Tab-separated table of C-alpha atoms in Angstrom:
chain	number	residue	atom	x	y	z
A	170	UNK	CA	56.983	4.129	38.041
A	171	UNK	CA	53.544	2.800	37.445
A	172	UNK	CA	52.033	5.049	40.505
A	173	UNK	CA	53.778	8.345	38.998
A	174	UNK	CA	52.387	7.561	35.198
A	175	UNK	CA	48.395	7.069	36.570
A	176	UNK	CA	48.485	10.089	38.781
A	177	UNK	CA	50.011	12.464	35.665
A	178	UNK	CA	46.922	13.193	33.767
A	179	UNK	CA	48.781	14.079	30.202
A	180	UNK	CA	50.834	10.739	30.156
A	181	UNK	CA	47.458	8.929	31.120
A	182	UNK	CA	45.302	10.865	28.061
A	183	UNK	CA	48.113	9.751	26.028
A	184	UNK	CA	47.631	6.309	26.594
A	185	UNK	CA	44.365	5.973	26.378
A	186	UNK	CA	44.132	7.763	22.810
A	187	UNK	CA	45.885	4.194	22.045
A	188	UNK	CA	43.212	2.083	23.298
A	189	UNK	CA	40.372	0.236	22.594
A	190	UNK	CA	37.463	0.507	23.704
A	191	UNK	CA	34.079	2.516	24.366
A	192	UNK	CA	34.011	6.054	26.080
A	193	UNK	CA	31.737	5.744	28.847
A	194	UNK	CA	29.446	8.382	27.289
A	195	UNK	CA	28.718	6.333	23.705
A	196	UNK	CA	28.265	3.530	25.177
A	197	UNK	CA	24.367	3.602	24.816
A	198	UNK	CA	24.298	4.350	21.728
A	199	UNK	CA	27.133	1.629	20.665
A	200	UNK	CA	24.782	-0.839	22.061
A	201	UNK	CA	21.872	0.668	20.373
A	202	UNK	CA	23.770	0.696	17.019
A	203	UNK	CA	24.935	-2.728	17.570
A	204	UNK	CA	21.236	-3.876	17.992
A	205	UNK	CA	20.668	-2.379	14.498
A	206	UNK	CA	23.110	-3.247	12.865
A	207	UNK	CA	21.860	-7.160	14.396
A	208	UNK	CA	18.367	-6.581	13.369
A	209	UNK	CA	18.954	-5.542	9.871
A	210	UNK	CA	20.622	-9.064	9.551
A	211	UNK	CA	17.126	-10.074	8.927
A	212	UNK	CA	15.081	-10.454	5.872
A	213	UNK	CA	12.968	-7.396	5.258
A	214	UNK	CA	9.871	-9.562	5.114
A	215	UNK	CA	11.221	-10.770	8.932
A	216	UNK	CA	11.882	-7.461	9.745
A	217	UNK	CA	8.639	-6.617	9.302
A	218	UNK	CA	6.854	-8.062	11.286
A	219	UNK	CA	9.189	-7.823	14.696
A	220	UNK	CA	8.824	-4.667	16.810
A	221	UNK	CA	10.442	-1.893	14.966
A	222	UNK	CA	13.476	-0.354	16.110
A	223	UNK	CA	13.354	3.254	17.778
A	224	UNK	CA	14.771	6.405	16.075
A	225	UNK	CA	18.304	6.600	17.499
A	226	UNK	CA	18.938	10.000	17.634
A	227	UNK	CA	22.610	11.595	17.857
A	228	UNK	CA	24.093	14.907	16.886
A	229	UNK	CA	26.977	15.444	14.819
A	230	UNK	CA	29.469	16.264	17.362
A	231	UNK	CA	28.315	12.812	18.677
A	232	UNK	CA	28.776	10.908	15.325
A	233	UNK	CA	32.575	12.478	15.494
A	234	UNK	CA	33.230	10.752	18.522
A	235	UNK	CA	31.633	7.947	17.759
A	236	UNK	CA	33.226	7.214	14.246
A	237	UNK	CA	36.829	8.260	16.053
A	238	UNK	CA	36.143	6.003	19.101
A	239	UNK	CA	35.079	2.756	17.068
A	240	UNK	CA	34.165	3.505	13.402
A	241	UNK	CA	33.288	-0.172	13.235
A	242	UNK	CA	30.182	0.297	14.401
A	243	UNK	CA	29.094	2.413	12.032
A	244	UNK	CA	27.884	-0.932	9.088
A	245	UNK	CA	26.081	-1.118	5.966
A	246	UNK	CA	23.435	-2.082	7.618
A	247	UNK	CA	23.877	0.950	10.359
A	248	UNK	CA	23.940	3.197	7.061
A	249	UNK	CA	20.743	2.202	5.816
A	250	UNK	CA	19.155	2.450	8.884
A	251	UNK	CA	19.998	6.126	8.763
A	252	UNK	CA	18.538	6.596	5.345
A	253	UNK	CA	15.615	4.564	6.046
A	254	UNK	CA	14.803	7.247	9.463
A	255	UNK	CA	15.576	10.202	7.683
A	256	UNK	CA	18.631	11.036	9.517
A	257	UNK	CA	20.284	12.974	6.400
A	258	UNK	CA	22.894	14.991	8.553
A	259	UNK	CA	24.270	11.580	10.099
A	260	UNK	CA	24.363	9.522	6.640
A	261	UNK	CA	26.234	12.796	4.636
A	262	UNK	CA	28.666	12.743	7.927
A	263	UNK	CA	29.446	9.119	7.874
A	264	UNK	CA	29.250	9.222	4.062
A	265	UNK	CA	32.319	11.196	3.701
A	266	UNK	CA	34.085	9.433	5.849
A	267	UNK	CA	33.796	6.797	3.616
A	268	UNK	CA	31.179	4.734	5.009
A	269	UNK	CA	29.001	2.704	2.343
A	270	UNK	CA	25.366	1.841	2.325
A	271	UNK	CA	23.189	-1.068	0.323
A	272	UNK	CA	20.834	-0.792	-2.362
A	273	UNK	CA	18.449	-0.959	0.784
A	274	UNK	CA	19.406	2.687	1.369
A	275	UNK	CA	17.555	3.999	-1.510
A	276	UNK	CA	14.785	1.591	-1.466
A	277	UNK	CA	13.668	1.957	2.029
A	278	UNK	CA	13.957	5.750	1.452
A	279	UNK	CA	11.777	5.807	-1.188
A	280	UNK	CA	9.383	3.445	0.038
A	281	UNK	CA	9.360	6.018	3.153
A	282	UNK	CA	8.965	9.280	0.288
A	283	UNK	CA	11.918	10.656	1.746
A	284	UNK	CA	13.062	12.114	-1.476
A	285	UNK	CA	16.207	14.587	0.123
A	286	UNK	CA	17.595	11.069	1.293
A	287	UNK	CA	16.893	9.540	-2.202
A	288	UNK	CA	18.706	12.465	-4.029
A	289	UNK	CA	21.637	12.497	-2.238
A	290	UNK	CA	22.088	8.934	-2.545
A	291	UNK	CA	21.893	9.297	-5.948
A	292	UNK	CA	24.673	11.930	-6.272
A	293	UNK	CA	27.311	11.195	-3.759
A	294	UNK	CA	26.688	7.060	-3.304
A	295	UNK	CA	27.420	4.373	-5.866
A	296	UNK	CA	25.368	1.618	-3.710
A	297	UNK	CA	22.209	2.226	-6.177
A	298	UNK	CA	18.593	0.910	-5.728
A	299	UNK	CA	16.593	-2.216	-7.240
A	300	UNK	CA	12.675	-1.982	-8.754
A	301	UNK	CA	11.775	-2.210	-4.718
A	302	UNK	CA	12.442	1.620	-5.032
A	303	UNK	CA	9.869	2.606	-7.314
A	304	UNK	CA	7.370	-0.548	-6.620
A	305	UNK	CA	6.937	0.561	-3.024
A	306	UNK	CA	6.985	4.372	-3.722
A	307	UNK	CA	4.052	3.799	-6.057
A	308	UNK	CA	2.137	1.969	-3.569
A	309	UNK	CA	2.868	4.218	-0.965
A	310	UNK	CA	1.358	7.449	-3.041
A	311	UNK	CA	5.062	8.925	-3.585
A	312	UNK	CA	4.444	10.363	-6.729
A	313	UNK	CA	7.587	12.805	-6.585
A	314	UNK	CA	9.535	10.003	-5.776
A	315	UNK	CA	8.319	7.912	-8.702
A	316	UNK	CA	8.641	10.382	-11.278
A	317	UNK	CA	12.357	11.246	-9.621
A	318	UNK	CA	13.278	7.286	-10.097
A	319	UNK	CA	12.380	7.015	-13.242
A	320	UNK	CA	13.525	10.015	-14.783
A	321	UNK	CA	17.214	9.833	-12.915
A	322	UNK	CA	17.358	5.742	-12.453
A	323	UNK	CA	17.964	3.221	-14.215
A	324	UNK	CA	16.887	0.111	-12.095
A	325	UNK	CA	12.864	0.396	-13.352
A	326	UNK	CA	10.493	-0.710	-11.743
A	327	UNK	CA	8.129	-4.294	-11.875
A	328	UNK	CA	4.542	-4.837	-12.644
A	329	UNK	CA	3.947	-4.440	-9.037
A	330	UNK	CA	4.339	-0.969	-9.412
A	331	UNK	CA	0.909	0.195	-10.736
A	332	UNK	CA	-0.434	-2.915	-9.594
A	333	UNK	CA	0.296	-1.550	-6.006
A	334	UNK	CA	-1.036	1.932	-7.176
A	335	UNK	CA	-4.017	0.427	-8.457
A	336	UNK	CA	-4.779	-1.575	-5.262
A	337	UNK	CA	-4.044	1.404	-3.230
A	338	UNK	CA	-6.196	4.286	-5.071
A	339	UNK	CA	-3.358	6.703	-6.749
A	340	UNK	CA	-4.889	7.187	-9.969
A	341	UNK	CA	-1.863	10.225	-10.777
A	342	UNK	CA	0.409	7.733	-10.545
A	343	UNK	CA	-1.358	5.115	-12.507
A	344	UNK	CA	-1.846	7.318	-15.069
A	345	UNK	CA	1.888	8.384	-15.061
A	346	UNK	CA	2.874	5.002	-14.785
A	347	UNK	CA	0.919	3.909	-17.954
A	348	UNK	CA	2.408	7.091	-19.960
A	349	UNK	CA	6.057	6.508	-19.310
A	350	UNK	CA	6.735	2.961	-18.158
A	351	UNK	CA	5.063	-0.443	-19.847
A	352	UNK	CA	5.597	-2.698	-17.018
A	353	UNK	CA	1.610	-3.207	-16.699
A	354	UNK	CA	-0.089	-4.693	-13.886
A	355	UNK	CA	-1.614	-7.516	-12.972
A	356	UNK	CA	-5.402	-8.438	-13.554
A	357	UNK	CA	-6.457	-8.621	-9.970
A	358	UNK	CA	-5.267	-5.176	-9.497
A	359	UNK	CA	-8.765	-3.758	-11.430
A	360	UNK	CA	-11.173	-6.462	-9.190
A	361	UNK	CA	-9.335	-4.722	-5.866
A	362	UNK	CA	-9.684	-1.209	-7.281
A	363	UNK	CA	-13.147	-2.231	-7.548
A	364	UNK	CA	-13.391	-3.991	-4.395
A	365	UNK	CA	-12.052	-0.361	-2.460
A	366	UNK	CA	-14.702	1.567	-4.737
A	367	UNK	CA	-12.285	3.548	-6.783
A	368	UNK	CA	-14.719	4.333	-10.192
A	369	UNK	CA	-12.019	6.407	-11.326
A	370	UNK	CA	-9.319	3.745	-11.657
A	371	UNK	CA	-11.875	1.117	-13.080
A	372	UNK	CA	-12.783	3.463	-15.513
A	373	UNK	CA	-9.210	4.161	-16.607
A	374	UNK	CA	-7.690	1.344	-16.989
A	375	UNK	CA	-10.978	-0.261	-18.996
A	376	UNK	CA	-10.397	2.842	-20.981
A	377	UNK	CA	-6.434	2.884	-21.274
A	378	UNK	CA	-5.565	-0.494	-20.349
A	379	UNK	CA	-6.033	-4.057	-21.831
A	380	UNK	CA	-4.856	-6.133	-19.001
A	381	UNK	CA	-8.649	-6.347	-17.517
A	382	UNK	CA	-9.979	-7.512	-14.819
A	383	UNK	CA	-11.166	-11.401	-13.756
A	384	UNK	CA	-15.138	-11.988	-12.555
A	385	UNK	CA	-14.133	-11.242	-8.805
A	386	UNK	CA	-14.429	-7.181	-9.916
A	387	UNK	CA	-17.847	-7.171	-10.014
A	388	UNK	CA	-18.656	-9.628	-7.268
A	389	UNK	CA	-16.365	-7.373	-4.742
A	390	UNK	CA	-17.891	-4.286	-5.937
A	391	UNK	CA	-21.155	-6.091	-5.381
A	392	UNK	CA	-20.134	-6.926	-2.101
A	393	UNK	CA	-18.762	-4.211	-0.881
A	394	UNK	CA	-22.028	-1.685	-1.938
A	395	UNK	CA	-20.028	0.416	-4.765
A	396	UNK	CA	-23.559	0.461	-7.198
A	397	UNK	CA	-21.397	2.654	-9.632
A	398	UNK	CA	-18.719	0.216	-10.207
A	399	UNK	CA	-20.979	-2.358	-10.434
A	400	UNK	CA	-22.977	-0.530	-12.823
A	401	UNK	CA	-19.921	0.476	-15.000
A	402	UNK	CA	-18.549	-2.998	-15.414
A	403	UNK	CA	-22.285	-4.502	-16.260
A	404	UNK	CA	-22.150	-1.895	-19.287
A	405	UNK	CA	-18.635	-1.881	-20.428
A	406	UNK	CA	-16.985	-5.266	-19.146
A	407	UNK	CA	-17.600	-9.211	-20.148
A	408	UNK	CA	-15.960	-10.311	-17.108
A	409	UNK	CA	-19.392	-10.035	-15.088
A	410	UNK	CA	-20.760	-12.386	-12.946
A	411	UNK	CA	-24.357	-11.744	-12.431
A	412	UNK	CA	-25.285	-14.160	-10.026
A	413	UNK	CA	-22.527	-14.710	-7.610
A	414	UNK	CA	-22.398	-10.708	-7.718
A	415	UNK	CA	-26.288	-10.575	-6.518
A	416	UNK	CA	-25.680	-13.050	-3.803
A	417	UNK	CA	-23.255	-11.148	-2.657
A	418	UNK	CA	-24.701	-8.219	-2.723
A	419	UNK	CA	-28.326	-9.989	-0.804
A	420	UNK	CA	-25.402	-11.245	1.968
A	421	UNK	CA	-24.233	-8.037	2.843
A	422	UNK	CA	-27.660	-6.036	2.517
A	423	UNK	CA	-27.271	-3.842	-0.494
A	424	UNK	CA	-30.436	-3.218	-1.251
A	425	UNK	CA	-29.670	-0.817	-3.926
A	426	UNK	CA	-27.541	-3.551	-6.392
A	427	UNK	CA	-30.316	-6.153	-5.730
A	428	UNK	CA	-32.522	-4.244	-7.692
A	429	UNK	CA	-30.408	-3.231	-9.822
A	430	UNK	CA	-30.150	-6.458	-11.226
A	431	UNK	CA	-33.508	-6.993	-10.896
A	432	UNK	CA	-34.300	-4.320	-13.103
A	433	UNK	CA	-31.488	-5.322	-15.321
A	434	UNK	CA	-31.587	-9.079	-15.734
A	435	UNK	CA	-35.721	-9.597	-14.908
A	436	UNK	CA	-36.424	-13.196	-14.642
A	437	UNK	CA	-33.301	-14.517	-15.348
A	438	UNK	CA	-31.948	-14.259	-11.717
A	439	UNK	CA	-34.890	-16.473	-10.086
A	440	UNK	CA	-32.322	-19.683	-9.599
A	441	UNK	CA	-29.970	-17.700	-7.549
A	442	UNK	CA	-32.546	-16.169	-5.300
A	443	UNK	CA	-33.064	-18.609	-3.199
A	444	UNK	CA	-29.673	-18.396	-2.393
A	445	UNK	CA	-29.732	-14.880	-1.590
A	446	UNK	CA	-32.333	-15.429	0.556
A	447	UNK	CA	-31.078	-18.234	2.741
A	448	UNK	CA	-28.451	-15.803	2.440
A	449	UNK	CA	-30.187	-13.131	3.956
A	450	UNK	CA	-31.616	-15.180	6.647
A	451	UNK	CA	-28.671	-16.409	7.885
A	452	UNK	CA	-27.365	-12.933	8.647
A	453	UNK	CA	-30.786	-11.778	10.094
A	454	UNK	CA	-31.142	-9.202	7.675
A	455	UNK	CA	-34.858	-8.864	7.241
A	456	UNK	CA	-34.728	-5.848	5.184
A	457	UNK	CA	-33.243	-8.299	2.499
A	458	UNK	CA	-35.740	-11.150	2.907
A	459	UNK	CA	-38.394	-9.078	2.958
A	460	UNK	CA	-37.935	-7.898	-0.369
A	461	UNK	CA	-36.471	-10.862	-1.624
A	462	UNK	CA	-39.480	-12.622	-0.466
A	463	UNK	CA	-42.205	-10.313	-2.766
A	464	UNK	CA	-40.234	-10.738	-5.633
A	465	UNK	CA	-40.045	-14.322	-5.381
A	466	UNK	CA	-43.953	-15.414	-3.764
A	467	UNK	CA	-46.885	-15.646	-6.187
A	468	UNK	CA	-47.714	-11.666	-5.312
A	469	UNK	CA	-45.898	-10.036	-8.019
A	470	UNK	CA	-47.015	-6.701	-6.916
A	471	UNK	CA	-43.440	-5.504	-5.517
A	472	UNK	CA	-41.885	-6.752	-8.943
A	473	UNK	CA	-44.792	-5.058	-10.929
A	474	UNK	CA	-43.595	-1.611	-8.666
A	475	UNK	CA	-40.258	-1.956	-9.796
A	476	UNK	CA	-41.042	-2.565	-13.210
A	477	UNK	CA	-43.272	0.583	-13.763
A	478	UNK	CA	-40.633	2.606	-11.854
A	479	UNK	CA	-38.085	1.649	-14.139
A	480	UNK	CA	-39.668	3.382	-16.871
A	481	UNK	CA	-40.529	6.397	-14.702
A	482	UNK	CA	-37.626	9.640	-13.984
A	483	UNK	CA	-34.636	8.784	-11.976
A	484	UNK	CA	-36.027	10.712	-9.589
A	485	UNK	CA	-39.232	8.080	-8.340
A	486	UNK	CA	-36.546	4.820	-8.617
A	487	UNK	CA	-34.563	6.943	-5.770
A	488	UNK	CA	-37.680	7.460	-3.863
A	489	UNK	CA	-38.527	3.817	-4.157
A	490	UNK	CA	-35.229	2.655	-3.142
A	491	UNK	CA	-35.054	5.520	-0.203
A	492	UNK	CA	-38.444	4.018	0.674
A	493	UNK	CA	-36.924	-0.141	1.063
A	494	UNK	CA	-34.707	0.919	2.812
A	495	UNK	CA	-36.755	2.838	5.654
C-alpha cells in the first residue's frame, strides 16, 4: 500500500501540499530571513555597530512561494528590514497579505531618504513613525523627506532635528526647520557648525535664532583655521574666548587668526603667549614660534609691521600674511 502511494506522483504532491516544512529551493533564503529577523532583535544602537546584514534579494514569484510555504517567516522585524533596503515590490506584496511592520519601518526609511517607501507606508500601513523619522532625515540632508513628515505626520520631530542639521551643514533645512517647526536646537549645535566651517549657518542662526552658542564656537573655529567664523563671532557674539581661541589657533599653525588677534586685541594677549609658544614648540612648528617670538622679544619691529599694515588697504595685510607664511 505504502510502495504503490510513493511511486504515484499525484497522491504524493497531494500529501506534501499538507506538510510542513521548507522547499528545498527557499531554503537559503529562509535561513537568511531567519538571521534577520534574529538580528533586528537587537537595539538599533547594537545594531549598529555589528556587521550589517546583506541585501537579500528575491523576486515576487519567490515571495509567493515563500509566504505559501511558511508565511511565518515573513516578521515585523522581516518587514522593516524590507523598508529599511528599499525593497518596495516585496513590502507592498507581503503588505497585502496582511503582513505588519513597526514604527521602525518608516523611521529607518526616512533616515535612508527613501521617500517611495515612506509614502506608501503612510497610505496603506497603520504601524506609523516616531520623531526618529524626521530627526535622522534632517541629519541625513533629506530635505524632501522632512518637509513630507511634517506636512503629512503627525509624530514631529525633537530638538535633535536641526541640531543634527546644524552639525551636519544643511542650512535649507535649518532654515525650513526654523520656519515651520519650534523644536530649536541645542547650543552646541552653533560651536560644531563653527567647528566644520559652515559661515552660513553661524550667521543664520545668530541672525534668526536665540539659542546661541557656548565659548567652544570660537575656540573650534580657531582651531580648526575658519578666520571668517572666527571673525564673525568676535564682531557679533559675547560668547568669545580670546585667549584659549589664540592658543588654539598658535597649536595648530594658523598663522592667519594669530594675527588677527593681534591686530584686534594689541597688548592684551601677552599672558597667553607664552602659552602659544610652548605651544608651538611642542609641535615643531617653527613658522609659529618664529613669529610668536618677534612679537614677544624686546624687537618690536614685527609688531610695529603689523601695526602700520593694519591701517594700510586690505590688499598689503594679504601680502604680509602671504609673506609669514612663505
Amino acid at each position: 500500500m505504502a510502495s504503490s502511494v510513493l511511486h504515484n506522483r499525484d497522491i504524493l504532491a497531494l500529501l506534501f501540499t499538507y506538510q510542513s516544512g521548507i522547499p528545498l529551493g527557499l531554503k537559503d533564503i529562509v535561513r537568511k530571513l531567519r538571521h534577520v529577523h534574529k538580528f533586528r532583535q537587537q537595539s538599533i544602537n547594537l545594531r549598529a555597530i555589528l556587521q550589517p546584514i546583506p541585501r537579500i534579494d528575491f523576486n515576487l514569484v519567490t515571495a509567493m512561494n515563500l509566504y505559501r510555504s511558511c508565511p511565518e517567516v515573513i516578521t515585523t522585524n522581516v518587514m522593516d528590514h524590507l523598508a529599511a533596503q528599499k525593497q518596495l515590490e516585496l513590502l507592498k506584496y507581503f503588505g497585502e497579505q496582511g503582513k505588519m511592520c513597526t514604527v521602525w519601518a518608516m523611521n529607518e526609511a526616512s533616515e535612508r531618504g527613501y521617500i517611495e517607501i515612506v509614502q506608501y507606508l503612510h497610505a496603506y500601513t497603520t504601524s506609523g513613525c516616531t520623531e526618529y523619522a524626521m530627526d535622522y532625515a534632517a541629519k541625513n540632508g533629506h530635505f524632501t523627506l522632512v518637509r513630507f513628515l511634517h506636512e503629512n505626520r503627525s509624530e514631529g520631530c525633537s530638538n535633535y532635528a536641526m541640531t543634527f542639521a546644524i552639525m551636519n551643514g544643511h542650512l535649507r533645512i535649518v532654515q525650513y526647520l526654523h520656519t515651520h517647526r519650534n523644536e530649536g536646537y541645542v547650543p552646541r549645535a552653533m560651536d560644531i557648525a563653527a567647528q566644520f566651517g559652515y559661515l552660513d549657518i553661524v550667521k543664520f542662526l545668530h541672525c534668526e535664532r536665540s539659542e546661541g552658542c557656548t565659548r567652544d564656537a570660537m575656540t573650534q573655529a580657531a582651531k580648526h583655521g575658519y578666520l571668517d567664523i572666527v571673525q564673525f563671532l568676535d564682531e557679533h557674539r559675547s560668547e568669545e574666548c580670546i585667549g584659549e581661541s589664540y592658543i588654539a589657533a598658535a597649536a595648530r599653525g594658523h598663522i592667519e587668526i594669530l594675527t588677527y588677534f593681534d591686530l584686534r586685541y594689541n597688548f592684551l594677549l601677552d599672558t597667553c603667549r607664552a602659552t602659544a609658544l610652548n605651544t608651538a614648540k611642542l609641535r615643531s612648528n617653527l613658522t609659529i614660534v618664529h613669529y610668536l617670538n618677534q612679537l614677544t622679544s624686546q624687537n618690536r619691529s614685527l609688531w610695529c609691521t603689523v601695526q602700520y599694515l593694519s591701517r594700510q588697504p586690505v590688499i598689503a595685510f594679504n601680502s604680509f600674511l602671504l609673506a609669514l607664511r612663505s
